[in-house]
mmCIF file of C-alpha atoms in Angstrom:
data_model
loop_
_atom_site.group_PDB
_atom_site.id
_atom_site.type_symbol
_atom_site.label_atom_id
_atom_site.label_comp_id
_atom_site.label_asym_id
_atom_site.label_seq_id
_atom_site.Cartn_x
_atom_site.Cartn_y
_atom_site.Cartn_z
ATOM 1 C CA ASP A 1 8.612 1.974 -15.218
ATOM 2 C CA ILE A 2 11.883 0.151 -14.645
ATOM 3 C CA GLN A 3 13.959 -0.506 -17.768
ATOM 4 C CA MET A 4 16.277 -3.495 -17.823
ATOM 5 C CA THR A 5 19.367 -3.650 -20.008
ATOM 6 C CA GLN A 6 21.693 -6.590 -20.635
ATOM 7 C CA SER A 7 25.164 -6.926 -22.010
ATOM 8 C CA PRO A 8 26.401 -8.307 -24.178
ATOM 9 C CA SER A 9 23.461 -8.879 -26.521
ATOM 10 C CA SER A 10 25.252 -11.949 -27.811
ATOM 11 C CA VAL A 11 28.385 -13.839 -26.899
ATOM 12 C CA SER A 12 30.299 -16.718 -28.445
ATOM 13 C CA ALA A 13 32.046 -19.170 -26.158
ATOM 14 C CA SER A 14 33.381 -22.696 -26.032
ATOM 15 C CA VAL A 15 32.510 -25.673 -23.866
ATOM 16 C CA GLY A 16 34.363 -25.318 -20.584
ATOM 17 C CA ASP A 17 34.576 -21.520 -20.741
ATOM 18 C CA ARG A 18 33.492 -19.218 -17.940
ATOM 19 C CA VAL A 19 30.852 -16.747 -19.093
ATOM 20 C CA THR A 20 29.452 -13.659 -17.408
ATOM 21 C CA ILE A 21 26.304 -11.788 -18.436
ATOM 22 C CA THR A 22 25.369 -8.483 -16.878
ATOM 23 C CA CYS A 23 21.997 -6.890 -16.258
ATOM 24 C CA GLN A 24 21.327 -3.336 -15.198
ATOM 25 C CA ALA A 25 18.122 -1.818 -13.859
ATOM 26 C CA SER A 26 17.208 1.813 -14.523
ATOM 27 C CA GLN A 27 16.505 2.296 -10.830
ATOM 28 C CA TYR A 28 17.095 0.587 -7.519
ATOM 29 C CA ILE A 29 15.509 -2.883 -7.255
ATOM 30 C CA GLY A 30 17.296 -4.316 -4.231
ATOM 31 C CA SER A 31 17.746 -8.044 -4.806
ATOM 32 C CA TRP A 32 14.473 -8.475 -6.661
ATOM 33 C CA LEU A 33 15.972 -9.999 -9.765
ATOM 34 C CA ALA A 34 15.596 -13.286 -11.617
ATOM 35 C CA TRP A 35 17.461 -14.965 -14.450
ATOM 36 C CA TYR A 36 15.855 -17.255 -17.021
ATOM 37 C CA GLN A 37 17.230 -19.541 -19.712
ATOM 38 C CA GLN A 38 15.297 -20.066 -22.923
ATOM 39 C CA LYS A 39 16.053 -22.561 -25.663
ATOM 40 C CA PRO A 40 14.534 -22.277 -29.140
ATOM 41 C CA GLY A 41 10.886 -23.270 -29.231
ATOM 42 C CA LYS A 42 10.730 -23.765 -25.469
ATOM 43 C CA ALA A 43 9.366 -21.829 -22.517
ATOM 44 C CA PRO A 44 11.857 -19.965 -20.367
ATOM 45 C CA GLU A 45 13.190 -21.723 -17.268
ATOM 46 C CA LEU A 46 13.918 -20.000 -13.986
ATOM 47 C CA LEU A 47 17.596 -20.305 -13.014
ATOM 48 C CA ILE A 48 18.148 -17.723 -10.292
ATOM 49 C CA TYR A 49 15.768 -15.679 -8.133
ATOM 50 C CA ALA A 50 16.353 -13.029 -5.490
ATOM 51 C CA ALA A 51 19.542 -12.171 -7.397
ATOM 52 C CA SER A 52 21.583 -15.092 -6.065
ATOM 53 C CA SER A 53 19.285 -17.961 -5.028
ATOM 54 C CA LEU A 54 19.636 -21.042 -7.202
ATOM 55 C CA GLN A 55 16.314 -22.526 -8.284
ATOM 56 C CA THR A 56 15.827 -26.160 -7.285
ATOM 57 C CA GLY A 57 17.296 -28.519 -9.842
ATOM 58 C CA VAL A 58 19.513 -25.955 -11.542
ATOM 59 C CA PRO A 59 23.176 -26.996 -11.806
ATOM 60 C CA SER A 60 25.592 -25.295 -9.441
ATOM 61 C CA ARG A 61 27.709 -23.989 -12.324
ATOM 62 C CA PHE A 62 25.098 -21.221 -12.557
ATOM 63 C CA SER A 63 25.406 -18.390 -10.062
ATOM 64 C CA GLY A 64 24.008 -14.907 -9.663
ATOM 65 C CA SER A 65 25.243 -11.857 -7.840
ATOM 66 C CA GLY A 66 24.579 -8.168 -7.394
ATOM 67 C CA SER A 67 22.100 -5.844 -5.769
ATOM 68 C CA GLY A 68 20.722 -2.388 -6.279
ATOM 69 C CA THR A 69 20.972 -1.771 -10.005
ATOM 70 C CA ASP A 70 23.789 -4.038 -11.240
ATOM 71 C CA PHE A 71 23.603 -7.805 -11.494
ATOM 72 C CA THR A 72 25.599 -10.670 -12.944
ATOM 73 C CA LEU A 73 24.872 -14.202 -14.105
ATOM 74 C CA THR A 74 27.923 -16.436 -14.267
ATOM 75 C CA ILE A 75 28.243 -19.870 -15.809
ATOM 76 C CA SER A 76 31.447 -21.332 -14.409
ATOM 77 C CA SER A 77 32.109 -24.017 -17.007
ATOM 78 C CA LEU A 78 29.920 -24.028 -20.083
ATOM 79 C CA GLN A 79 28.220 -27.263 -21.039
ATOM 80 C CA PRO A 80 26.712 -28.015 -24.461
ATOM 81 C CA GLU A 81 23.182 -27.681 -23.071
ATOM 82 C CA ASP A 82 23.869 -24.128 -21.839
ATOM 83 C CA PHE A 83 23.795 -22.557 -25.283
ATOM 84 C CA ALA A 84 20.584 -20.575 -25.152
ATOM 85 C CA THR A 85 19.217 -17.080 -24.604
ATOM 86 C CA TYR A 86 19.268 -15.622 -21.104
ATOM 87 C CA TYR A 87 16.894 -12.993 -19.728
ATOM 88 C CA CYS A 88 16.884 -11.031 -16.512
ATOM 89 C CA GLN A 89 13.643 -9.834 -14.909
ATOM 90 C CA GLN A 90 12.987 -7.352 -12.134
ATOM 91 C CA ALA A 91 10.417 -8.201 -9.460
ATOM 92 C CA ASN A 92 10.622 -5.066 -7.349
ATOM 93 C CA LEU A 93 7.942 -2.897 -8.881
ATOM 94 C CA PHE A 94 4.963 -3.273 -11.202
ATOM 95 C CA PRO A 95 4.989 -3.414 -14.158
ATOM 96 C CA ARG A 96 7.406 -6.305 -14.112
ATOM 97 C CA SER A 97 9.992 -6.047 -16.872
ATOM 98 C CA PHE A 98 12.498 -8.264 -18.633
ATOM 99 C CA GLY A 99 15.838 -7.469 -20.159
ATOM 100 C CA PRO A 100 16.215 -7.801 -23.945
ATOM 101 C CA GLY A 101 18.125 -11.055 -23.671
ATOM 102 C CA THR A 102 21.657 -12.328 -24.217
ATOM 103 C CA LYS A 103 22.190 -15.027 -26.801
ATOM 104 C CA LEU A 104 24.950 -17.444 -25.877
ATOM 105 C CA GLU A 105 26.325 -19.170 -28.939
ATOM 106 C CA ILE A 106 28.898 -21.855 -29.576
ATOM 107 C CA LYS A 107 32.267 -20.602 -30.776
ATOM 108 C CA GLN B 1 4.981 -30.699 -8.727
ATOM 109 C CA LEU B 2 2.860 -28.065 -10.360
ATOM 110 C CA GLN B 3 2.079 -28.362 -14.031
ATOM 111 C CA LEU B 4 0.511 -25.714 -16.230
ATOM 112 C CA GLN B 5 -1.352 -26.446 -19.455
ATOM 113 C CA GLY B 6 -2.343 -23.542 -21.644
ATOM 114 C CA SER B 7 -4.909 -23.648 -24.428
ATOM 115 C CA GLY B 8 -6.835 -21.434 -26.790
ATOM 116 C CA PRO B 9 -7.339 -20.506 -30.435
ATOM 117 C CA GLY B 10 -4.223 -20.194 -32.532
ATOM 118 C CA LEU B 11 -5.795 -17.687 -34.902
ATOM 119 C CA VAL B 12 -7.753 -14.564 -33.983
ATOM 120 C CA LYS B 13 -9.134 -11.938 -36.346
ATOM 121 C CA PRO B 14 -8.167 -8.270 -35.977
ATOM 122 C CA SER B 15 -10.429 -6.299 -33.611
ATOM 123 C CA GLU B 16 -11.636 -9.486 -31.917
ATOM 124 C CA THR B 17 -10.827 -10.778 -28.427
ATOM 125 C CA LEU B 18 -8.026 -13.217 -27.702
ATOM 126 C CA SER B 19 -9.014 -15.692 -24.977
ATOM 127 C CA LEU B 20 -6.630 -18.179 -23.401
ATOM 128 C CA THR B 21 -6.886 -20.466 -20.413
ATOM 129 C CA CYS B 22 -4.259 -22.146 -18.284
ATOM 130 C CA ILE B 23 -5.160 -25.192 -16.210
ATOM 131 C CA VAL B 24 -3.059 -25.783 -13.116
ATOM 132 C CA SER B 25 -2.512 -29.319 -11.826
ATOM 133 C CA GLY B 26 -0.595 -30.584 -8.843
ATOM 134 C CA GLY B 27 -1.811 -27.810 -6.582
ATOM 135 C CA SER B 28 -4.750 -25.564 -5.783
ATOM 136 C CA ILE B 29 -4.906 -22.340 -7.719
ATOM 137 C CA SER B 30 -6.551 -20.719 -4.716
ATOM 138 C CA SER B 31 -3.677 -21.360 -2.317
ATOM 139 C CA SER B 32 -3.019 -18.186 -0.381
ATOM 140 C CA SER B 33 0.659 -18.252 -1.317
ATOM 141 C CA TYR B 34 0.143 -18.655 -5.058
ATOM 142 C CA SER B 35 -0.056 -16.044 -7.780
ATOM 143 C CA TRP B 36 -0.116 -16.401 -11.519
ATOM 144 C CA GLY B 37 1.166 -14.429 -14.446
ATOM 145 C CA TRP B 38 0.856 -14.117 -18.200
ATOM 146 C CA ILE B 39 3.847 -13.292 -20.377
ATOM 147 C CA ARG B 40 4.058 -13.031 -24.138
ATOM 148 C CA GLN B 41 6.817 -13.222 -26.729
ATOM 149 C CA PRO B 42 6.412 -11.967 -30.304
ATOM 150 C CA PRO B 43 8.159 -14.166 -32.875
ATOM 151 C CA GLY B 44 11.913 -13.670 -32.684
ATOM 152 C CA LYS B 45 11.652 -11.092 -29.906
ATOM 153 C CA GLY B 46 11.941 -10.832 -26.139
ATOM 154 C CA LEU B 47 9.586 -11.404 -23.238
ATOM 155 C CA GLU B 48 6.827 -8.992 -22.234
ATOM 156 C CA TRP B 49 4.967 -9.225 -18.930
ATOM 157 C CA ILE B 50 1.196 -8.890 -19.422
ATOM 158 C CA GLY B 51 -0.092 -9.124 -15.874
ATOM 159 C CA SER B 52 -0.324 -11.113 -12.657
ATOM 160 C CA THR B 53 -3.145 -12.143 -10.367
ATOM 161 C CA SER B 54 -4.093 -14.387 -7.477
ATOM 162 C CA TYR B 55 -7.195 -15.973 -5.962
ATOM 163 C CA SER B 56 -7.643 -12.882 -3.832
ATOM 164 C CA GLY B 57 -8.365 -10.924 -6.994
ATOM 165 C CA ASN B 58 -5.475 -8.541 -6.540
ATOM 166 C CA THR B 59 -4.488 -8.093 -10.186
ATOM 167 C CA HIS B 60 -1.726 -6.032 -11.776
ATOM 168 C CA TYR B 61 -1.515 -5.226 -15.471
ATOM 169 C CA ASN B 62 1.092 -3.860 -17.808
ATOM 170 C CA PRO B 63 0.036 -0.229 -18.379
ATOM 171 C CA SER B 64 0.679 -0.666 -22.089
ATOM 172 C CA LEU B 65 -2.124 -3.253 -22.234
ATOM 173 C CA ARG B 66 -4.310 -2.308 -19.271
ATOM 174 C CA SER B 67 -7.173 -0.897 -21.294
ATOM 175 C CA ARG B 68 -7.539 -4.158 -23.235
ATOM 176 C CA VAL B 69 -6.585 -6.964 -20.864
ATOM 177 C CA THR B 70 -8.414 -8.965 -18.217
ATOM 178 C CA ILE B 71 -6.862 -11.746 -16.146
ATOM 179 C CA SER B 72 -9.035 -13.861 -13.872
ATOM 180 C CA VAL B 73 -8.973 -16.992 -11.745
ATOM 181 C CA ASP B 74 -11.622 -19.729 -11.878
ATOM 182 C CA THR B 75 -11.243 -21.842 -8.770
ATOM 183 C CA SER B 76 -13.906 -24.357 -9.850
ATOM 184 C CA LYS B 77 -11.739 -25.287 -12.833
ATOM 185 C CA ASN B 78 -8.374 -24.571 -11.203
ATOM 186 C CA GLN B 79 -7.483 -22.319 -14.086
ATOM 187 C CA VAL B 80 -6.388 -18.793 -14.860
ATOM 188 C CA SER B 81 -7.630 -16.961 -17.929
ATOM 189 C CA LEU B 82 -6.418 -14.169 -20.169
ATOM 190 C CA ASN B 83 -8.628 -11.986 -22.351
ATOM 191 C CA LEU B 84 -7.113 -9.377 -24.656
ATOM 192 C CA SER B 85 -9.579 -7.302 -26.642
ATOM 193 C CA SER B 86 -9.313 -5.359 -29.889
ATOM 194 C CA VAL B 87 -6.295 -7.292 -31.072
ATOM 195 C CA THR B 88 -4.074 -6.239 -33.936
ATOM 196 C CA ALA B 89 -1.182 -7.884 -35.735
ATOM 197 C CA ALA B 90 1.107 -6.467 -33.033
ATOM 198 C CA ASP B 91 -0.497 -8.885 -30.579
ATOM 199 C CA THR B 92 0.774 -11.891 -32.528
ATOM 200 C CA ALA B 93 2.963 -13.771 -30.061
ATOM 201 C CA VAL B 94 3.501 -16.908 -28.037
ATOM 202 C CA TYR B 95 1.519 -16.461 -24.828
ATOM 203 C CA TYR B 96 2.737 -18.133 -21.654
ATOM 204 C CA CYS B 97 1.126 -18.595 -18.264
ATOM 205 C CA ALA B 98 3.416 -19.055 -15.286
ATOM 206 C CA GLY B 99 3.420 -19.368 -11.519
ATOM 207 C CA PRO B 100 3.086 -19.996 -8.651
ATOM 208 C CA ARG B 101 4.952 -16.924 -7.502
ATOM 209 C CA GLY B 102 3.456 -14.981 -10.358
ATOM 210 C CA TYR B 103 3.611 -11.662 -8.570
ATOM 211 C CA TYR B 104 7.382 -12.009 -8.429
ATOM 212 C CA TYR B 105 9.167 -14.885 -10.157
ATOM 213 C CA PHE B 106 7.958 -17.412 -12.697
ATOM 214 C CA ASP B 107 8.950 -20.899 -11.516
ATOM 215 C CA TYR B 108 6.773 -23.015 -13.765
ATOM 216 C CA TRP B 109 5.611 -22.182 -17.275
ATOM 217 C CA ASP B 110 3.181 -23.810 -19.635
ATOM 218 C CA GLN B 111 4.302 -24.864 -23.089
ATOM 219 C CA GLY B 112 3.188 -21.593 -24.668
ATOM 220 C CA THR B 113 0.375 -20.918 -27.110
ATOM 221 C CA LEU B 114 1.151 -19.256 -30.431
ATOM 222 C CA VAL B 115 -1.617 -16.806 -31.285
ATOM 223 C CA THR B 116 -1.624 -15.237 -34.724
ATOM 224 C CA VAL B 117 -3.782 -12.204 -35.403
ATOM 225 C CA SER B 118 -4.835 -12.255 -39.017
ATOM 226 C CA SER B 119 -7.958 -12.011 -41.113
#
């Protein structure tokens, strides 16, 4: 099975900051990676798929990069509504697996 | 736009079977390009993939749950179902259905159903 790790597990930032979250797969997954945002009490929302493709309707301040085993989610200028938990997910092999999450908090 | 609506009992007794359904609107569940997944999230914890399926019947399960889980599609009701047998307190979680690229990425999610396993 493919294990997904994320760092940091939590991060504090201010509105307007640039934030980067990393995700690492335990083995090669090509570009088969997604990023989700989850707010308390809500279902996750797909932000990025295929490592760097922006889901329809997602603001352009979100971007994804990477391939192979190392991936990055970047938020270029934090907005108040971006404070949430972010998960990566690999879609290369079954069983699908998610990272443990990164909680983005207001500084 | 696709919409997913999950439903099912919020309380299940230990050793019994958890049964949830997810009705899909705004599209046909049997479209050849669609697949559907179930994901769960224990309170305060992360996301766990349970399994994915499509109209073709090609179904994949998480090995950790395979012996207890069944996912199926009912085209007459445009819904996908989840059955998890012999539940314990460890199965207490919010259960989500998602699709329509459920083999790969989860574009649309239902609102989630909190299922508590308790006597």
